[in-house]
């Protein structure tokens, strides 16, 4: 959460910083600010989005060859001008931006207040900055040393960038728990929470690790640990183009990303799945195949949409591989003293690869000797790097705050993994294996066919946009999809929605059913079909409005439902990759009908790097 950008070099910094902030707005959009050095330190900041800041500083002299910028997702202190970053130190010479949370800020603040410091914001960031300045003054050291000393005293998570009026070409940066990428140019350097701010300038980047400090000048990048020892920066080549982070003619990133799914799923399968040859190539799985084959259990940790992918993984892995699977919310797992044994396999699922709870959960499990397998979208992210093995989802940058294409990418990886392990373990017949490979191979084409009927969902969305609540029901493999459908609708339309196993509905939620409640059934043809038809009858008897996602050729449900949407026939294990698409579209169109900013719904941020 929070996006940070920095630049030092011969170019004008402001346009680079402001464009970078626009690309990082998905990480938070409560306030925006920049700090430049232009005949002294100049800080411009404002509550609201990057565009609001831009408008408010038209006509100002923004010339500077160094700059830092921040887009905020509020933690300490409400979204406001005064809580916006950058913050300036008591002397007015230092400016700092911060992504993360300083947990012991209250104690440090007390110490500083006793020394006569006054604070203009409610943020932990201003406390850390003045703490650094205080150390610099008392220890008579340079800024780099002061930062190092300060960071040893604080607990919490941070990525910080600082500039100093007295050292006008240098950015000091440090990270622990919040991401930092440094782009290496010719005589210039770029800094960002991800690589998007630097894409058009350089393809060479350094991913800074936890407890590392960077001293960044136009022609110099020095990396050190907190013990003041130099570390050789490891340069990675970026494999990402600018077009991947632009809207490409769509009204919203979310819609673009939904429509990209035939190609993102194809990209995820490509090079791995060969349905004709009957093979799956996944080096991350094969490198750990003995562990998978002998595993007594697998624990999956994730949050949000990724947790829903994990729940489906439980169903699929248990069915195909006959390995017991537990699915844990990372935020619960990390705090509840779970039993993790040497050799246990932990699968971490994360789009961003930076979710704080997931990251810490796997760090803990790793300490206990577990093997960590990451299913991650963002290449080079923290979870990807800490994992012992893994598989990227290859969905490309996901900018819309609500996860769509990353989710289907996760499902594609999970299906391939389960099939690969089952084949190696001998828990699947050749016939079923080959059949599921063919089914998986056909998914991109079937998703494409679903997207061609998107307008039908627009009409359904119009009809139900006024609903105050919605219930999503599914059984078996479609239960996680019902959960995901409800989450999507909540996020994007602000309609209260619940996902439930269709049969469990009778144990409580059925009390909500009346003629105003839309009930969305994810009811593709599977072994539970007759059962879910009975559940539908129960809703109909209570006058609930039924919207059903069903398989082409279904002759029963059309007679029961108020609205239907067909998806192509597929094996019940593969069908969730199809039934999720209409639910994404439904949420999108309801959100649009309600004039919600679907790419940046209120209170949310894409990358949740605070616990
Ligand atoms: C919902 C959504 C979130 C994320 C969750 C985990 O649309 O995007 O629920 O799934 O914050 O994020 P990652 O997958 O980055 O760990």
Coordinates of C-alpha atoms and ligand atoms in Angstrom, one line a residue:
X1 CA 0.0 0.0 0.0
X2 CA 1.1 3.5 -0.8
X3 CA 3.2 4.0 -4.0
X4 CA 6.6 5.7 -4.0
X5 CA 8.6 7.1 -6.8
X6 CA 12.0 8.8 -7.0
X7 CA 14.4 10.1 -9.6
X8 CA 17.9 11.6 -9.7
X9 CA 19.7 12.4 -12.9
X10 CA 19.9 15.0 -15.7
X11 CA 16.2 15.0 -16.7
X12 CA 13.4 17.0 -15.2
X13 CA 12.3 15.0 -12.2
X14 CA 8.7 16.2 -11.8
X15 CA 7.2 14.7 -15.0
X16 CA 8.9 11.4 -14.3
X17 CA 7.6 11.4 -10.7
X18 CA 4.1 12.4 -11.5
X19 CA 3.7 9.9 -14.3
X20 CA 5.1 7.2 -12.0
X21 CA 2.6 8.1 -9.3
X22 CA -0.2 7.7 -11.8
X23 CA 1.0 4.2 -12.5
X24 CA 1.2 3.4 -8.8
X25 CA -2.1 4.9 -7.9
X26 CA -3.5 1.4 -7.7
X27 CA -1.5 1.1 -4.4
X28 CA -3.5 3.9 -2.7
X29 CA -5.2 7.1 -3.6
X30 CA -6.0 9.0 -0.4
X31 CA -3.5 11.8 -1.1
X32 CA -0.5 12.6 -3.3
X33 CA 2.6 14.6 -2.9
X34 CA 6.0 15.4 -4.4
X35 CA 9.2 16.9 -3.0
X36 CA 11.7 18.7 -5.3
X37 CA 14.9 20.5 -4.8
X38 CA 14.7 23.8 -6.6
X39 CA 16.6 26.6 -4.8
X40 CA 15.7 24.8 -1.6
X41 CA 13.2 22.1 -0.7
X42 CA 9.8 22.4 -2.3
X43 CA 7.0 20.1 -1.2
X44 CA 3.6 20.0 -2.9
X45 CA 0.9 17.7 -1.5
X46 CA -2.8 17.3 -1.5
X47 CA -5.6 15.1 -0.3
X48 CA -7.0 13.1 -3.3
X49 CA -5.6 11.7 -6.4
X50 CA -2.6 12.5 -8.5
X51 CA -4.8 14.6 -10.9
X52 CA -5.9 16.8 -8.0
X53 CA -2.3 17.5 -7.1
X54 CA -1.4 18.3 -10.6
X55 CA -4.2 20.7 -11.0
X56 CA -3.3 22.5 -7.8
X57 CA 0.3 23.2 -8.8
X58 CA -0.2 24.5 -12.3
X59 CA 2.0 27.5 -12.8
X60 CA 4.5 26.6 -10.1
X61 CA 8.2 26.4 -10.9
X62 CA 8.7 22.7 -10.8
X63 CA 12.2 22.6 -12.2
X64 CA 14.4 20.0 -10.4
X65 CA 16.7 17.2 -11.3
X66 CA 15.8 15.2 -8.2
X67 CA 12.4 14.3 -6.9
X68 CA 10.4 12.0 -4.7
X69 CA 6.7 11.3 -4.8
X70 CA 4.0 9.4 -2.9
X71 CA 0.5 8.2 -3.4
X72 CA -1.0 7.3 0.0
X73 CA -3.3 4.6 1.4
X74 CA -4.0 6.0 4.9
X75 CA -2.9 4.1 8.0
X76 CA -1.9 6.6 10.7
X77 CA -4.1 9.7 10.3
X78 CA -7.1 10.4 8.1
X79 CA -6.6 11.3 4.4
X80 CA -5.9 15.0 4.4
X81 CA -3.5 17.6 3.1
X82 CA -1.5 17.7 6.3
X83 CA -1.2 13.9 6.6
X84 CA -0.1 13.6 2.9
X85 CA 3.5 12.7 2.2
X86 CA 6.2 13.9 1.7
X87 CA 6.8 15.1 5.3
X88 CA 9.5 17.6 6.1
X89 CA 11.7 17.6 9.1
X90 CA 11.9 20.2 11.9
X91 CA 14.8 22.0 10.2
X92 CA 12.9 22.0 6.9
X93 CA 15.9 20.5 5.1
X94 CA 14.8 16.9 4.9
X95 CA 11.8 15.4 3.1
X96 CA 10.7 11.8 3.3
X97 CA 8.1 9.5 1.9
X98 CA 7.2 6.2 3.5
X99 CA 5.2 3.0 2.6
X100 CA 4.5 0.9 5.7
X101 CA 3.8 1.2 9.4
X102 CA 6.2 2.1 12.2
X103 CA 4.7 0.1 15.1
X104 CA 6.7 1.8 17.9
X105 CA 6.2 5.3 16.6
X106 CA 4.2 6.4 19.7
X107 CA 7.2 5.7 22.0
X108 CA 9.6 7.5 19.7
X109 CA 7.1 10.4 19.3
X110 CA 7.0 10.8 23.1
X111 CA 10.7 11.0 23.3
X112 CA 10.8 13.6 20.6
X113 CA 8.0 15.7 22.1
X114 CA 9.9 15.7 25.4
X115 CA 12.9 17.1 23.5
X116 CA 10.7 19.9 22.1
X117 CA 9.6 18.5 18.8
X118 CA 6.2 19.5 17.5
X119 CA 4.3 17.5 14.8
X120 CA 2.1 18.9 12.1
X121 CA 0.6 15.5 11.0
X122 CA -0.8 12.4 12.7
X123 CA 1.5 10.1 10.8
X124 CA 4.2 7.7 12.0
X125 CA 6.3 8.9 9.0
X126 CA 6.8 12.4 10.4
X127 CA 7.9 10.8 13.7
X128 CA 10.5 8.6 11.9
X129 CA 11.8 11.5 9.8
X130 CA 12.3 13.7 12.9
X131 CA 13.9 10.8 14.7
X132 CA 16.4 10.5 11.9
X133 CA 17.1 14.2 11.9
X134 CA 17.5 14.2 15.7
X135 CA 20.1 11.4 15.4
X136 CA 21.9 13.2 12.6
X137 CA 22.2 16.3 14.8
X138 CA 23.1 14.6 18.1
X139 CA 25.5 12.1 16.5
X140 CA 26.9 14.7 14.2
X141 CA 26.8 12.1 11.4
X142 CA 25.6 12.2 7.8
X143 CA 22.1 11.3 6.7
X144 CA 23.0 7.8 5.7
X145 CA 24.4 7.0 9.1
X146 CA 21.4 8.6 10.9
X147 CA 19.0 6.5 8.8
X148 CA 20.9 3.4 9.7
X149 CA 20.9 4.1 13.4
X150 CA 17.2 5.0 13.3
X151 CA 16.1 1.9 11.4
X152 CA 17.8 -0.3 14.0
X153 CA 15.5 1.2 16.7
X154 CA 12.2 0.9 14.9
X155 CA 9.8 -2.0 14.5
X156 CA 7.4 -2.3 11.7
X157 CA 7.5 -2.2 7.9
X158 CA 8.9 0.5 5.7
X159 CA 10.1 1.6 2.4
X160 CA 11.4 5.1 2.8
X161 CA 13.0 7.7 0.4
X162 CA 14.6 10.8 1.7
X163 CA 16.1 13.8 0.1
X164 CA 18.2 16.5 1.8
X165 CA 18.6 20.1 0.8
X166 CA 22.3 20.0 1.7
X167 CA 23.0 17.0 -0.6
X168 CA 20.9 17.9 -3.7
X169 CA 21.7 14.9 -5.9
X170 CA 21.3 12.1 -3.4
X171 CA 18.2 9.9 -2.5
X172 CA 18.6 7.7 0.5
X173 CA 16.3 4.7 0.4
X174 CA 15.7 1.7 2.6
X175 CA 13.2 -1.1 2.9
X176 CA 11.9 -3.7 5.2
X177 CA 8.7 -5.4 4.3
X178 CA 7.6 -2.9 1.6
X179 CA 8.9 -3.2 -1.9
X180 CA 11.5 -1.1 -3.6
X181 CA 12.8 -1.3 -7.2
X182 CA 15.7 0.8 -8.4
X183 CA 16.0 1.4 -12.2
X184 CA 19.6 1.8 -13.4
X185 CA 19.9 4.3 -16.3
X186 CA 22.9 6.0 -17.9
X187 CA 23.9 8.6 -15.4
X188 CA 20.5 8.5 -13.8
X189 CA 18.5 6.3 -11.4
X190 CA 14.8 5.7 -10.9
X191 CA 13.1 4.4 -7.8
X192 CA 9.6 2.9 -7.4
X193 CA 7.4 0.5 -5.5
X194 CA 7.3 -1.5 -8.6
X195 CA 9.0 -1.1 -12.0
X196 CA 6.2 0.7 -13.8
X197 CA 7.5 4.3 -13.2
X198 CA 10.8 3.4 -15.0
X199 CA 9.6 1.2 -17.9
X200 CA 10.2 3.7 -20.7
X201 CA 13.7 4.7 -19.4
X202 CA 15.4 1.4 -18.5
X203 CA 15.0 -2.3 -18.4
X204 CA 17.8 -2.8 -15.9
X205 CA 16.5 -2.9 -12.3
X206 CA 17.7 -3.9 -8.8
X207 CA 15.2 -5.3 -6.4
X208 CA 16.3 -4.0 -3.0
X209 CA 16.0 -6.6 -0.2
X210 CA 14.8 -6.2 3.4
X211 CA 17.2 -4.4 5.8
X212 CA 19.1 -2.9 2.8
X213 CA 19.9 0.8 2.4
X214 CA 20.5 2.4 -0.9
X215 CA 22.5 5.6 -1.5
X216 CA 21.3 6.7 -4.9
X217 CA 23.0 9.4 -7.0
X218 CA 22.8 10.0 -10.8
X219 CA 25.9 8.0 -11.5
X220 CA 26.2 5.9 -8.5
X221 CA 24.1 3.2 -6.7
X222 CA 25.5 2.0 -3.4
X223 CA 23.7 -0.8 -1.5
X224 CA 24.5 -1.5 2.1
X225 CA 23.1 -3.6 4.9
X226 CA 22.2 -2.0 8.2
X227 CA 25.7 -3.1 9.5
X228 CA 27.2 -0.6 6.9
X229 CA 28.6 -3.4 4.8
X230 CA 28.5 -2.9 1.0
X231 CA 26.4 -5.3 -1.1
X232 CA 26.8 -5.8 -4.8
X233 CA 23.6 -4.7 -6.5
X234 CA 22.1 -7.6 -8.5
X235 CA 20.8 -6.3 -11.8
X236 CA 17.8 -8.0 -13.3
X237 CA 16.5 -7.5 -16.8
X238 CA 12.8 -6.4 -16.9
X239 CA 10.6 -8.4 -19.2
X240 CA 7.7 -5.9 -19.4
X241 CA 6.6 -3.4 -22.0
X242 CA 4.8 0.0 -21.5
X243 CA 1.7 -1.2 -23.3
X244 CA 1.1 -3.7 -20.6
X245 CA 0.4 -1.0 -18.1
X246 CA -1.8 1.2 -20.3
X247 CA -5.6 0.9 -20.8
X248 CA -5.3 0.1 -24.5
X249 CA -8.6 1.7 -25.6
X250 CA -10.7 0.2 -22.7
X251 CA -12.6 2.5 -20.4
X252 CA -11.1 0.9 -17.3
X253 CA -8.2 -1.3 -16.5
X254 CA -10.6 -3.8 -14.9
X255 CA -12.5 -4.3 -18.1
X256 CA -9.2 -4.5 -20.1
X257 CA -7.9 -7.1 -17.7
X258 CA -11.2 -9.1 -17.8
X259 CA -11.0 -9.1 -21.6
X260 CA -7.3 -10.0 -21.6
X261 CA -8.0 -13.4 -20.0
X262 CA -8.1 -15.5 -23.1
X263 CA -4.5 -14.4 -23.8
X264 CA -3.3 -14.3 -20.1
X265 CA -4.5 -17.8 -19.5
X266 CA -3.0 -18.9 -22.7
X267 CA 0.3 -17.3 -21.7
X268 CA 0.2 -19.1 -18.4
X269 CA -0.4 -22.5 -20.1
X270 CA 2.1 -21.8 -22.9
X271 CA 5.3 -23.6 -22.7
X272 CA 4.0 -25.8 -19.9
X273 CA 1.0 -27.6 -21.1
X274 CA 1.2 -29.8 -24.2
X275 CA -2.2 -31.5 -24.5
X276 CA -1.3 -33.4 -27.6
X277 CA 1.8 -34.8 -26.2
X278 CA 0.1 -35.3 -22.8
X279 CA 2.8 -33.4 -20.9
X280 CA 3.0 -30.6 -18.3
X281 CA 6.4 -29.0 -17.9
X282 CA 6.7 -27.1 -14.6
X283 CA 10.3 -27.0 -13.3
X284 CA 9.2 -25.5 -10.0
X285 CA 7.1 -28.6 -9.3
X286 CA 9.6 -31.1 -10.7
X287 CA 12.4 -29.6 -8.6
X288 CA 10.3 -30.5 -5.6
X289 CA 8.5 -33.5 -6.9
X290 CA 9.7 -35.9 -4.2
X291 CA 8.5 -33.5 -1.5
X292 CA 5.1 -33.2 -3.2
X293 CA 4.8 -37.0 -3.7
X294 CA 5.7 -37.7 -0.1
X295 CA 3.9 -34.8 1.5
X296 CA 1.7 -35.7 4.5
X297 CA -0.2 -32.4 3.9
X298 CA 0.0 -29.1 2.1
X299 CA -0.9 -25.8 3.7
X300 CA -2.0 -23.0 1.5
X301 CA -1.7 -19.4 2.7
X302 CA -3.2 -16.4 1.0
X303 CA -5.5 -13.4 1.4
X304 CA -8.6 -12.2 -0.4
X305 CA -9.1 -13.4 -4.0
X306 CA -5.9 -15.4 -3.8
X307 CA -7.4 -17.2 -0.8
X308 CA -10.4 -18.2 -2.9
X309 CA -7.9 -19.6 -5.5
X310 CA -6.4 -21.5 -2.6
X311 CA -9.7 -22.9 -1.6
X312 CA -10.3 -24.3 -5.0
X313 CA -6.8 -25.7 -4.9
X314 CA -7.7 -27.6 -1.8
X315 CA -10.6 -29.2 -3.7
X316 CA -8.6 -30.0 -6.8
X317 CA -5.4 -31.2 -5.1
X318 CA -7.3 -33.5 -2.7
X319 CA -9.3 -34.9 -5.5
X320 CA -6.5 -35.5 -8.0
X321 CA -3.4 -36.0 -5.8
X322 CA -5.0 -37.4 -2.6
X323 CA -2.8 -35.2 -0.4
X324 CA -4.6 -33.5 2.6
X325 CA -4.7 -29.7 2.1
X326 CA -5.5 -27.0 4.6
X327 CA -6.2 -23.4 3.4
X328 CA -5.4 -20.6 5.8
X329 CA -5.9 -16.9 5.9
X330 CA -2.3 -15.7 6.1
X331 CA -3.3 -13.1 8.7
X332 CA -4.6 -15.8 11.0
X333 CA -2.0 -18.3 10.3
X334 CA 0.9 -16.0 11.1
X335 CA -0.4 -15.2 14.6
X336 CA -2.0 -18.4 15.8
X337 CA 1.0 -20.6 16.5
X338 CA 0.1 -23.2 13.9
X339 CA 1.8 -26.6 13.7
X340 CA 4.3 -26.6 10.9
X341 CA 6.7 -29.5 10.6
X342 CA 9.9 -29.9 8.7
X343 CA 9.1 -31.0 5.2
X344 CA 5.5 -29.6 5.2
X345 CA 4.7 -27.9 2.0
X346 CA 3.4 -24.4 2.1
X347 CA 1.9 -23.0 -1.0
X348 CA 1.7 -19.2 -0.9
X349 CA -0.7 -17.6 -3.5
X350 CA -0.3 -13.9 -4.2
X351 CA -0.8 -11.7 -7.2
X352 CA 1.4 -8.9 -5.9
X353 CA 3.9 -11.1 -4.1
X354 CA 4.1 -8.4 -1.5
X355 CA 1.1 -9.0 0.7
X356 CA 2.5 -8.5 4.2
X357 CA 0.5 -11.2 6.0
X358 CA 1.3 -13.8 3.3
X359 CA 5.0 -12.9 3.3
X360 CA 5.4 -13.1 7.1
X361 CA 3.3 -16.3 7.2
X362 CA 5.8 -18.0 4.9
X363 CA 8.8 -16.6 6.6
X364 CA 7.5 -18.2 9.9
X365 CA 6.8 -21.5 8.2
X366 CA 10.3 -21.4 6.5
X367 CA 11.9 -21.0 9.9
X368 CA 10.2 -24.2 10.9
X369 CA 11.7 -26.1 8.0
X370 CA 8.7 -26.0 5.7
X371 CA 9.2 -25.9 1.9
X372 CA 7.7 -22.8 0.4
X373 CA 6.1 -22.9 -3.1
X374 CA 5.0 -19.5 -4.4
X375 CA 2.2 -19.0 -7.0
X376 CA 2.9 -15.3 -7.8
X377 CA 2.1 -12.9 -10.6
X378 CA 4.6 -10.1 -10.1
X379 CA 8.0 -11.3 -11.2
X380 CA 10.8 -10.6 -8.7
X381 CA 8.4 -9.8 -5.9
X382 CA 9.3 -10.6 -2.3
X383 CA 7.2 -13.8 -2.1
X384 CA 8.7 -15.0 -5.4
X385 CA 12.1 -14.4 -4.0
X386 CA 11.7 -16.0 -0.7
X387 CA 10.0 -19.2 -2.1
X388 CA 12.0 -22.4 -2.5
X389 CA 10.2 -23.1 -5.7
X390 CA 7.2 -21.8 -7.5
X391 CA 5.3 -20.9 -10.7
X392 CA 4.5 -17.5 -12.0
X393 CA 1.0 -16.9 -13.3
X394 CA 2.2 -14.8 -16.2
X395 CA -0.9 -12.6 -16.2
X396 CA 1.1 -9.4 -16.8
X397 CA 0.6 -6.3 -14.7
X398 CA -2.8 -6.2 -13.0
X399 CA -3.6 -2.5 -12.4
X400 CA -7.4 -2.7 -11.6
X401 CA -7.7 -2.9 -7.8
X402 CA -10.1 -5.8 -8.1
X403 CA -8.2 -8.9 -9.1
X404 CA -9.5 -10.7 -12.3
X405 CA -6.9 -12.0 -14.7
X406 CA -4.5 -12.8 -11.8
X407 CA -7.2 -15.0 -10.3
X408 CA -7.7 -17.1 -13.5
X409 CA -3.9 -17.3 -13.8
X410 CA -3.7 -18.7 -10.3
X411 CA -6.4 -21.2 -11.2
X412 CA -4.5 -22.2 -14.3
X413 CA -1.3 -22.8 -12.4
X414 CA -3.2 -24.8 -9.7
X415 CA -4.8 -27.0 -12.3
X416 CA -1.5 -27.7 -14.0
X417 CA 0.3 -28.3 -10.6
X418 CA -2.4 -30.7 -9.4
X419 CA -2.3 -32.6 -12.7
X420 CA 1.4 -32.8 -12.7
X421 CA 1.7 -34.1 -9.1
X422 CA -1.2 -36.5 -9.6
X423 CA 0.5 -37.9 -12.7
X424 CA 3.8 -38.3 -11.0
X425 CA 2.2 -39.8 -7.9
X426 CA 0.0 -42.1 -9.9
X427 CA -3.2 -41.0 -8.4
X428 CA -4.9 -40.2 -11.7
X429 CA -5.8 -42.5 -14.6
X430 CA -4.2 -41.8 -18.0
X431 CA -7.6 -41.3 -19.5
X432 CA -8.7 -38.7 -16.9
X433 CA -5.3 -37.0 -17.1
X434 CA -5.3 -36.7 -20.8
X435 CA -8.9 -35.5 -20.8
X436 CA -8.2 -32.8 -18.2
X437 CA -5.2 -31.6 -20.3
X438 CA -7.5 -31.2 -23.3
X439 CA -10.1 -29.4 -21.1
X440 CA -7.5 -27.0 -19.7
X441 CA -6.1 -26.4 -23.2
X442 CA -9.5 -25.3 -24.4
X443 CA -10.1 -22.8 -21.6
X444 CA -8.8 -19.6 -23.4
X445 CA -11.1 -20.3 -26.4
X446 CA -14.1 -20.8 -24.1
X447 CA -13.3 -17.7 -22.1
X448 CA -13.2 -15.8 -25.4
X449 CA -16.7 -17.2 -26.2
X450 CA -18.1 -16.0 -22.8
X451 CA -16.7 -12.5 -23.3
X452 CA -18.5 -12.2 -26.6
X453 CA -21.8 -12.3 -24.6
X454 CA -20.7 -9.6 -22.1
X455 CA -23.6 -7.4 -23.1
X456 CA -26.1 -9.9 -21.6
X457 CA -24.5 -9.3 -18.2
X458 CA -24.7 -5.5 -18.7
X459 CA -28.4 -5.9 -19.0
X460 CA -28.6 -8.1 -15.9
X461 CA -26.5 -5.6 -14.0
X462 CA -28.9 -2.8 -15.0
X463 CA -31.8 -4.8 -13.6
X464 CA -30.2 -5.5 -10.2
X465 CA -28.0 -2.4 -9.7
X466 CA -30.5 -1.1 -7.0
X467 CA -30.1 -4.2 -4.8
X468 CA -28.9 -3.6 -1.2
X469 CA -27.7 -7.1 -0.7
X470 CA -26.9 -10.1 -2.8
X471 CA -26.2 -13.8 -2.1
X472 CA -23.8 -15.9 -4.1
X473 CA -24.3 -19.7 -3.9
X474 CA -22.3 -22.6 -5.3
X475 CA -21.4 -26.2 -4.4
X476 CA -18.2 -28.2 -4.8
X477 CA -15.7 -26.6 -7.2
X478 CA -18.1 -23.7 -7.7
X479 CA -18.3 -22.8 -4.0
X480 CA -14.9 -20.8 -4.1
X481 CA -16.2 -19.1 -7.2
X482 CA -19.4 -18.0 -5.3
X483 CA -17.1 -16.5 -2.6
X484 CA -15.1 -14.7 -5.2
X485 CA -18.2 -13.4 -7.0
X486 CA -19.5 -11.9 -3.7
X487 CA -16.1 -10.3 -3.0
X488 CA -16.0 -8.8 -6.5
X489 CA -19.5 -7.3 -6.2
X490 CA -18.7 -5.9 -2.7
X491 CA -15.5 -4.2 -3.9
X492 CA -16.7 -2.8 -7.1
X493 CA -20.3 -1.9 -6.5
X494 CA -20.5 -1.4 -2.7
X495 CA -23.4 -3.8 -2.6
X496 CA -23.3 -6.0 0.5
X497 CA -22.8 -9.5 -0.8
X498 CA -22.2 -12.9 0.8
X499 CA -20.9 -16.1 -0.7
X500 CA -22.1 -19.4 0.7
X501 CA -22.1 -23.1 0.0
X502 CA -25.5 -23.5 -1.5
X503 CA -26.7 -26.1 1.0
X504 CA -25.3 -24.2 4.0
X505 CA -27.6 -21.4 3.0
X506 CA -30.4 -23.2 4.9
X507 CA -28.6 -22.8 8.1
X508 CA -29.0 -19.0 8.3
X509 CA -28.7 -16.9 5.2
X510 CA -32.1 -18.1 3.9
X511 CA -33.6 -15.7 6.5
X512 CA -32.5 -12.9 4.2
X513 CA -34.4 -14.2 1.2
X514 CA -37.4 -12.1 0.0
X515 CA -38.6 -10.8 -3.3
X516 CA -35.8 -8.1 -3.3
X517 CA -32.8 -10.4 -2.8
X518 CA -30.9 -11.3 -5.9
X519 CA -29.4 -14.8 -5.4
X520 CA -26.7 -15.6 -7.9
X521 CA -26.2 -19.4 -8.4
X522 CA -23.0 -20.7 -9.8
X523 CA -24.6 -23.8 -11.2
X524 CA -22.7 -25.3 -14.1
X525 CA -23.2 -29.0 -14.9
X526 CA -21.4 -31.1 -12.3
X527 CA -21.9 -33.9 -9.9
X528 CA -23.9 -31.6 -7.6
X529 CA -26.2 -30.4 -10.3
X530 CA -29.4 -32.0 -9.0
X531 CA -28.6 -30.8 -5.5
X532 CA -28.1 -27.2 -6.5
X533 CA -31.4 -27.3 -8.5
X534 CA -33.1 -28.2 -5.2
X535 CA -31.4 -25.3 -3.5
X536 CA -32.7 -23.1 -6.3
X537 CA -36.2 -24.4 -5.7
X538 CA -35.9 -23.4 -2.0
X539 CA -35.0 -19.8 -3.0
X540 CA -37.7 -19.7 -5.6
X541 CA -40.3 -20.8 -3.0
X542 CA -39.3 -17.8 -0.9
X543 CA -39.6 -15.4 -3.9
X544 CA -35.9 -14.7 -4.2
X545 CA -34.7 -13.4 -7.6
X546 CA -32.5 -16.0 -9.2
X547 CA -29.6 -15.3 -11.5
X548 CA -27.9 -18.5 -12.7
X549 CA -24.6 -19.1 -14.3
X550 CA -25.2 -22.4 -16.1
X551 CA -23.8 -24.7 -18.7
X552 CA -24.9 -24.5 -22.4
X553 CA -27.6 -27.1 -22.9
X554 CA -29.0 -27.0 -19.4
X555 CA -32.7 -27.6 -19.8
X556 CA -33.8 -27.5 -16.2
X557 CA -32.5 -24.3 -14.7
X558 CA -33.8 -21.9 -17.4
X559 CA -37.3 -22.8 -16.2
X560 CA -36.4 -21.8 -12.6
X561 CA -34.2 -18.8 -12.9
X562 CA -35.2 -15.1 -13.5
X563 CA -32.0 -14.5 -15.4
X564 CA -29.5 -16.9 -16.9
X565 CA -26.0 -16.7 -18.4
X566 CA -24.6 -19.7 -20.3
X567 CA -21.0 -20.8 -20.2
X568 CA -19.5 -23.5 -22.5
X569 CA -19.5 -27.1 -21.2
X570 CA -16.4 -28.2 -19.3
X571 CA -15.2 -30.8 -16.8
X572 CA -16.4 -29.9 -13.3
X573 CA -12.8 -29.3 -12.2
X574 CA -12.1 -26.9 -15.0
X575 CA -15.5 -25.2 -15.1
X576 CA -14.7 -22.6 -12.3
X577 CA -12.2 -21.0 -14.7
X578 CA -15.2 -20.3 -16.9
X579 CA -18.0 -19.5 -14.3
X580 CA -15.9 -16.8 -12.7
X581 CA -15.8 -14.7 -15.9
X582 CA -19.5 -13.7 -15.9
X583 CA -19.3 -12.8 -12.2
X584 CA -16.4 -10.5 -12.9
X585 CA -18.3 -8.8 -15.7
X586 CA -21.5 -8.6 -13.6
X587 CA -19.7 -6.8 -10.8
X588 CA -18.0 -4.5 -13.3
X589 CA -21.2 -3.5 -15.0
X590 CA -23.1 -3.0 -11.7
X591 CA -20.2 -0.8 -10.5
X592 CA -20.3 1.2 -13.7
X593 CA -24.1 1.5 -13.5
X594 CA -23.6 2.9 -10.0
X595 CA -20.9 5.3 -11.1
X596 CA -18.3 3.7 -8.9
X597 CA -14.7 4.3 -9.9
X598 CA -14.2 0.6 -10.5
X599 CA -10.4 0.8 -10.9
X600 CA -10.0 2.5 -7.6
X601 CA -12.9 1.6 -5.3
X602 CA -13.0 3.4 -2.0
X603 CA -10.8 2.4 0.9
X604 CA -9.0 -0.3 -1.1
X605 CA -5.5 -0.6 -2.4
X606 CA -4.0 -3.2 -4.7
X607 CA -1.0 -4.3 -2.7
X608 CA -1.6 -4.7 1.0
X609 CA 1.8 -4.3 2.5
X610 CA 0.5 -3.5 6.0
X611 CA -0.8 -6.3 8.2
Ligands
LIG1 C1 -9.7 -8.6 -4.4 C2 -8.3 -8.5 -4.3 C3 -7.7 -8.8 -2.9 C4 -6.4 -9.5 -3.1 C5 -5.7 -9.7 -1.7 C6 -4.4 -10.4 -1.8 O1 -10.1 -8.3 -5.7 O2 -7.6 -8.2 -5.2 O3 -8.6 -9.5 -2.1 O4 -6.6 -10.8 -3.6 O5 -5.4 -8.4 -1.2 O6 -3.5 -9.8 -2.6 P1 -2.3 -10.6 -3.3 O7 -2.9 -11.6 -4.2 O8 -1.5 -9.6 -4.0 O9 -1.5 -11.3 -2.2

